[in-house]
Coordinates of C-alpha atoms in Angstrom, one line a residue:
M957 CA -0.1 0.1 0.1
K958 CA 1.0 3.4 -0.9
T959 CA 0.9 5.6 1.9
Q960 CA -0.6 9.7 1.5
S961 CA 2.9 10.9 2.8
P962 CA 6.4 9.3 1.9
D963 CA 7.1 10.1 5.8
T964 CA 4.2 7.7 7.2
S965 CA 4.6 4.6 8.0
V966 CA 2.1 2.0 6.4
K967 CA 0.9 0.7 10.0
A968 CA 0.4 4.4 11.0
E969 CA -1.9 5.4 8.0
R970 CA -3.9 2.1 8.8
V971 CA -4.5 3.6 12.5
L972 CA -5.5 7.0 11.2
V973 CA -7.9 5.5 8.6
E974 CA -9.6 3.5 10.8
L975 CA -10.2 6.5 13.5
I976 CA -11.5 8.4 10.4
R977 CA -13.8 5.6 9.4
H978 CA -15.4 5.4 13.1
A979 CA -15.6 9.9 13.2
P980 CA -19.0 11.4 12.6
I981 CA -19.3 13.4 9.4
S982 CA -19.6 16.5 11.6
K983 CA -16.1 16.1 13.0
R984 CA -14.5 15.4 9.7
F985 CA -16.1 18.4 8.4
K986 CA -15.3 20.6 11.6
L987 CA -11.4 19.8 10.6
V988 CA -11.7 21.1 7.2
Q989 CA -13.2 23.9 8.5
S990 CA -10.9 24.8 10.8
M991 CA -8.0 24.2 8.5
T992 CA -9.6 26.4 5.7
Q993 CA -10.4 29.3 7.9
G994 CA -7.0 29.3 10.0
T995 CA -5.2 29.1 6.5
I996 CA -7.0 32.1 4.7
L997 CA -7.0 34.4 8.0
A998 CA -3.3 33.5 8.5
N999 CA -1.9 34.2 4.6
I1000 CA -3.7 37.2 4.8
H1001 CA -2.3 38.5 8.2
A1002 CA 1.3 37.3 7.1
W1003 CA 0.9 39.5 3.9
K1004 CA -0.3 42.7 5.9
E1005 CA 2.7 42.1 8.4
N1006 CA 5.3 42.1 5.9
H1007 CA 3.4 45.3 4.1
P1008 CA 2.5 47.5 7.2
E1009 CA 2.1 50.1 4.8
A1010 CA -0.8 48.3 2.9
S1011 CA -4.6 48.4 4.0
E1012 CA -6.5 45.4 5.2
Q1013 CA -8.6 45.8 1.7
E1014 CA -5.2 45.8 -0.4
A1015 CA -4.3 42.6 1.8
G1016 CA -7.5 40.7 0.9
I1017 CA -7.2 41.7 -2.7
H1018 CA -3.9 40.7 -3.0
F1019 CA -4.5 37.2 -1.0
V1020 CA -7.6 37.1 -3.9
S1021 CA -5.4 37.7 -6.5
M1022 CA -2.9 35.1 -5.8
T1023 CA -5.3 32.3 -4.7
Y1024 CA -7.9 32.8 -7.0
G1025 CA -6.5 34.9 -10.3
S1026 CA -6.4 38.4 -11.2
Q1027 CA -10.0 38.8 -12.8
L1028 CA -11.7 38.0 -9.6
A1029 CA -9.3 40.2 -7.5
Q1030 CA -10.1 43.1 -10.2
Q1031 CA -13.9 42.5 -9.9
A1032 CA -13.3 42.1 -5.9
Q1033 CA -11.3 45.7 -5.9
A1034 CA -13.7 47.3 -7.8
D1035 CA -16.8 46.3 -5.5
L1036 CA -14.9 47.3 -2.5
E1037 CA -14.2 50.7 -3.9
A1038 CA -18.1 51.4 -3.5
C1039 CA -18.0 50.1 -0.1
E1040 CA -17.8 52.7 2.8
T1041 CA -16.3 50.2 5.3
W1042 CA -15.1 46.7 5.0
H1043 CA -13.6 44.5 7.3
L1044 CA -12.6 41.0 6.6
Q1045 CA -14.1 38.2 9.2
P1046 CA -13.7 34.5 9.4
G1047 CA -15.7 32.5 6.5
N1048 CA -17.5 30.0 8.0
L1049 CA -18.3 27.4 5.3
L1050 CA -21.4 26.2 6.1
T1051 CA -22.9 29.5 6.7
I1052 CA -21.9 30.6 3.5
I1053 CA -23.5 26.9 2.2
S1054 CA -26.7 27.4 3.8
D1055 CA -27.5 30.7 3.0
L1056 CA -27.2 30.0 -0.2
A1057 CA -28.7 26.7 0.1
K1058 CA -31.8 29.4 1.2
T1059 CA -31.7 31.2 -2.3
F1060 CA -31.7 27.9 -4.3
D1061 CA -34.3 26.3 -2.0
A1062 CA -36.5 29.3 -2.6
F1063 CA -36.5 29.1 -6.2
N1064 CA -37.0 25.3 -6.3
I1065 CA -33.1 25.4 -7.9
P1066 CA -31.5 21.7 -7.4
W1067 CA -28.4 21.4 -6.0
Y1068 CA -25.9 19.7 -4.2
L1069 CA -22.3 19.6 -2.4
G1070 CA -19.5 18.3 -4.1
G1071 CA -15.5 19.6 -4.1
S1072 CA -12.8 19.2 -1.7
I1073 CA -15.4 19.4 1.1
A1074 CA -16.9 16.3 0.1
S1075 CA -13.8 14.3 -0.8
S1076 CA -12.6 15.5 2.6
I1077 CA -15.4 14.3 4.3
Y1078 CA -15.1 10.6 2.8
G1079 CA -11.5 10.7 2.8
M1080 CA -8.6 12.2 4.1
Q1081 CA -8.9 15.6 5.5
Q1082 CA -7.6 18.5 3.8
L1083 CA -7.7 22.6 3.1
A1084 CA -10.4 23.5 1.1
Q1085 CA -9.6 26.0 -1.3
D1086 CA -13.2 27.0 -2.3
I1087 CA -16.8 25.7 -2.4
D1088 CA -18.4 23.3 -5.0
L1089 CA -21.8 23.5 -5.8
I1090 CA -23.2 21.2 -8.4
V1091 CA -26.5 23.3 -9.2
D1092 CA -29.3 22.7 -11.9
L1093 CA -29.9 26.0 -13.1
S1094 CA -32.3 26.8 -15.9
T1095 CA -32.2 30.0 -18.0
Q1096 CA -35.5 31.2 -16.3
H1097 CA -33.7 30.9 -12.8
I1098 CA -30.7 33.6 -13.7
P1099 CA -32.7 37.0 -13.0
L1100 CA -34.4 35.5 -10.0
F1101 CA -31.4 34.6 -7.9
I1102 CA -29.1 37.3 -9.2
P1103 CA -30.5 40.1 -6.8
S1104 CA -30.6 37.6 -3.9
L1105 CA -26.7 37.0 -4.3
K1106 CA -25.5 40.6 -5.0
Q1107 CA -26.1 41.4 -1.2
H1108 CA -23.0 39.2 -0.1
Y1109 CA -21.1 38.3 -3.3
I1110 CA -19.0 39.8 -5.9
F1111 CA -19.4 38.5 -9.4
D1112 CA -19.6 39.2 -13.2
E1113 CA -23.4 38.5 -14.5
R1114 CA -21.9 38.1 -18.0
A1115 CA -20.1 35.2 -16.5
I1116 CA -23.0 33.7 -15.4
Q1117 CA -25.1 33.6 -18.7
K1118 CA -21.8 32.4 -20.9
A1119 CA -21.5 30.0 -18.0
K1120 CA -24.8 28.8 -18.7
D1121 CA -24.7 29.1 -22.5
K1122 CA -21.5 26.9 -22.6
K1123 CA -22.2 24.9 -19.8
T1124 CA -19.3 25.4 -17.8
S1125 CA -19.0 26.8 -14.4
F1126 CA -18.7 30.2 -12.8
S1127 CA -17.2 31.8 -9.6
I1128 CA -18.9 34.0 -6.6
L1129 CA -16.4 35.3 -4.3
H1130 CA -18.2 35.8 -0.5
R1131 CA -17.5 39.6 0.1
N1132 CA -16.8 39.7 3.9
S1133 CA -14.6 36.3 4.0
F1134 CA -13.0 36.5 0.6
T1135 CA -14.4 32.7 0.3
K1136 CA -15.1 31.8 -3.2
V1137 CA -17.6 29.7 -4.5
D1138 CA -17.5 27.5 -7.7
I1139 CA -21.2 27.2 -9.0
I1140 CA -20.7 23.9 -11.5
L1141 CA -24.0 23.4 -13.7
G1142 CA -25.5 20.1 -13.2
D1143 CA -25.6 19.7 -16.9
T1144 CA -22.0 19.6 -17.3
C1145 CA -21.4 16.7 -15.0
M1146 CA -20.7 13.2 -16.7
F1147 CA -22.3 10.9 -13.9
S1148 CA -26.3 12.3 -13.8
S1149 CA -27.6 9.0 -14.2
S1150 CA -25.4 7.8 -11.5
R1151 CA -25.1 10.5 -8.7
K1152 CA -28.7 11.5 -8.2
P1153 CA -29.8 8.3 -5.9
G1154 CA -26.5 8.5 -4.1
I1155 CA -27.0 12.2 -3.1
D1156 CA -28.0 12.2 0.9
R1157 CA -28.6 15.0 3.2
Q1158 CA -25.5 14.9 6.0
T1159 CA -25.4 16.3 9.2
L1160 CA -21.9 18.6 8.7
D1161 CA -23.0 20.4 11.9
E1162 CA -25.9 19.8 14.2
Q1163 CA -26.6 23.8 14.2
Y1164 CA -27.7 23.8 10.3
P1165 CA -29.9 22.2 8.5
D1166 CA -28.5 18.7 6.7
I1167 CA -26.3 19.4 3.3
P1168 CA -26.9 17.8 0.5
V1169 CA -23.6 16.1 -0.4
A1170 CA -22.4 14.1 -3.9
S1171 CA -22.0 10.2 -3.0
P1172 CA -18.5 8.7 -2.7
Y1173 CA -19.6 7.1 -5.6
E1174 CA -19.3 10.3 -7.6
M1175 CA -16.5 12.0 -5.8
I1176 CA -14.1 8.7 -6.8
L1177 CA -15.3 8.7 -10.3
F1178 CA -15.3 12.1 -11.2
K1179 CA -11.7 12.7 -9.9
L1180 CA -10.5 9.9 -11.4
Y1181 CA -11.7 10.5 -14.6
R1182 CA -10.4 13.8 -14.2
Y1183 CA -7.0 12.3 -13.4
Y1184 CA -6.9 10.1 -16.5
Q1185 CA -7.8 13.2 -18.7
D1186 CA -5.3 15.5 -17.1
K1187 CA -2.6 12.6 -17.6
V1188 CA -3.4 12.3 -21.6
S1189 CA -3.7 15.5 -22.2
C1190 CA -0.1 16.2 -20.2
Q1191 CA 2.5 17.3 -22.0
D1192 CA 5.4 18.2 -19.5
G1193 CA 5.1 14.9 -17.6
M1194 CA 3.9 16.6 -14.2
I1195 CA 1.1 14.4 -12.8
N1196 CA -1.1 15.8 -9.9
D1197 CA -0.3 14.1 -6.8
A1198 CA -2.5 15.9 -4.8
E1199 CA -5.4 14.5 -6.9
W1200 CA -4.3 11.2 -6.5
N1201 CA -3.9 11.2 -2.8
D1202 CA -7.4 12.6 -2.8
I1203 CA -8.8 9.5 -4.7
M1204 CA -6.5 7.0 -2.6
G1205 CA -8.1 8.8 0.9
M1206 CA -11.7 8.6 -0.4
L1207 CA -10.7 4.7 -1.2
K1208 CA -9.2 3.9 1.8
V1209 CA -11.3 5.2 4.3
Q1210 CA -14.8 4.2 2.1
A1211 CA -13.6 0.6 1.1
P1212 CA -15.7 -1.4 3.3
F1213 CA -18.7 0.4 2.4
L1214 CA -18.6 0.5 -1.2
D1215 CA -20.3 -1.4 -3.6
F1216 CA -17.3 -2.3 -6.2
S1217 CA -19.3 -4.0 -8.9
L1218 CA -21.2 -0.5 -9.4
L1219 CA -17.8 1.0 -9.7
D1220 CA -16.3 -1.6 -11.8
Q1221 CA -19.3 -1.1 -14.3
W1222 CA -18.6 2.7 -14.6
I1223 CA -14.7 2.0 -14.7
E1224 CA -15.6 0.1 -18.0
H1225 CA -18.0 2.6 -19.2
L1226 CA -15.5 5.6 -18.9
G1227 CA -12.7 3.5 -20.3
I1228 CA -10.5 3.9 -17.5
R1229 CA -9.4 0.5 -16.5
D1230 CA -5.7 0.8 -16.3
T1231 CA -5.9 4.1 -14.2
W1232 CA -8.6 2.1 -11.9
K1233 CA -6.2 -0.8 -11.5
L1234 CA -3.5 1.3 -10.5
V1235 CA -5.2 3.4 -7.8
L1236 CA -6.4 -0.1 -6.2
I1237 CA -2.7 -1.3 -6.3
D1238 CA -1.6 2.1 -4.4
T1239 CA -4.0 1.7 -1.9
G1240 CA -3.7 -1.9 -1.3
L1241 CA -6.8 -2.7 -2.5
K1242 CA -5.3 -5.3 -5.3
E1243 CA -2.1 -7.1 -5.1
A1244 CA 0.3 -5.6 -8.1

């Protein structure tokens, strides 16, 4: 079995995997929340200490630029220039998700949580670079929910319509915390016929309503197929080890609860048999 980190022994990792398996989903999410919130604040404050002449707003814009790109940073800067007062606040992932859920539910827009938060609660816990929401957004929904977003989010309205037309995704930035949310349009997803029955409402925090989360099947298949595509198209031989570790983490933790015959059917359908065999070997679920 290949461990998640080279300096971790197989024995130690097996103990860790067992601890994660027995930990409630809420405890796993709490760790993700803590790592994410702490890292964002630490990065912004560290830059501010090295640039004492800069304002809190400038420090925040620098963080957005370095983490999410110049385009979103420019939008944030233009937005904050119109604000009389602005202070960075700790970003509570679940508060942001729940507030967006109210907007989606108010307009009967189907949605669920995916991305690194979902893979973290199913596998090894990690920093969430952003929040990924898979949303079945129709053209009729767009003018309805945009006004609700403007109160707390920075975004480009044209990007929303463009994403809908091209069946891609768009990003919105939570104004107070600079937490990025990626809205992935439902009709861009490959596994629509397999994912919906597997979506379950998870208790991420007892103080909040339960959240619909992608199934571990979807997360494993989606990330494995994306890894395969990246490897095929890679020109420089650089492989995303973080993505591979993410897949391995989910398989190690979820192995006793997965229907591998169901996964095998999708592996065959997606044409990624060799990649699947390799990850099974690396996770110790198959002999080399």
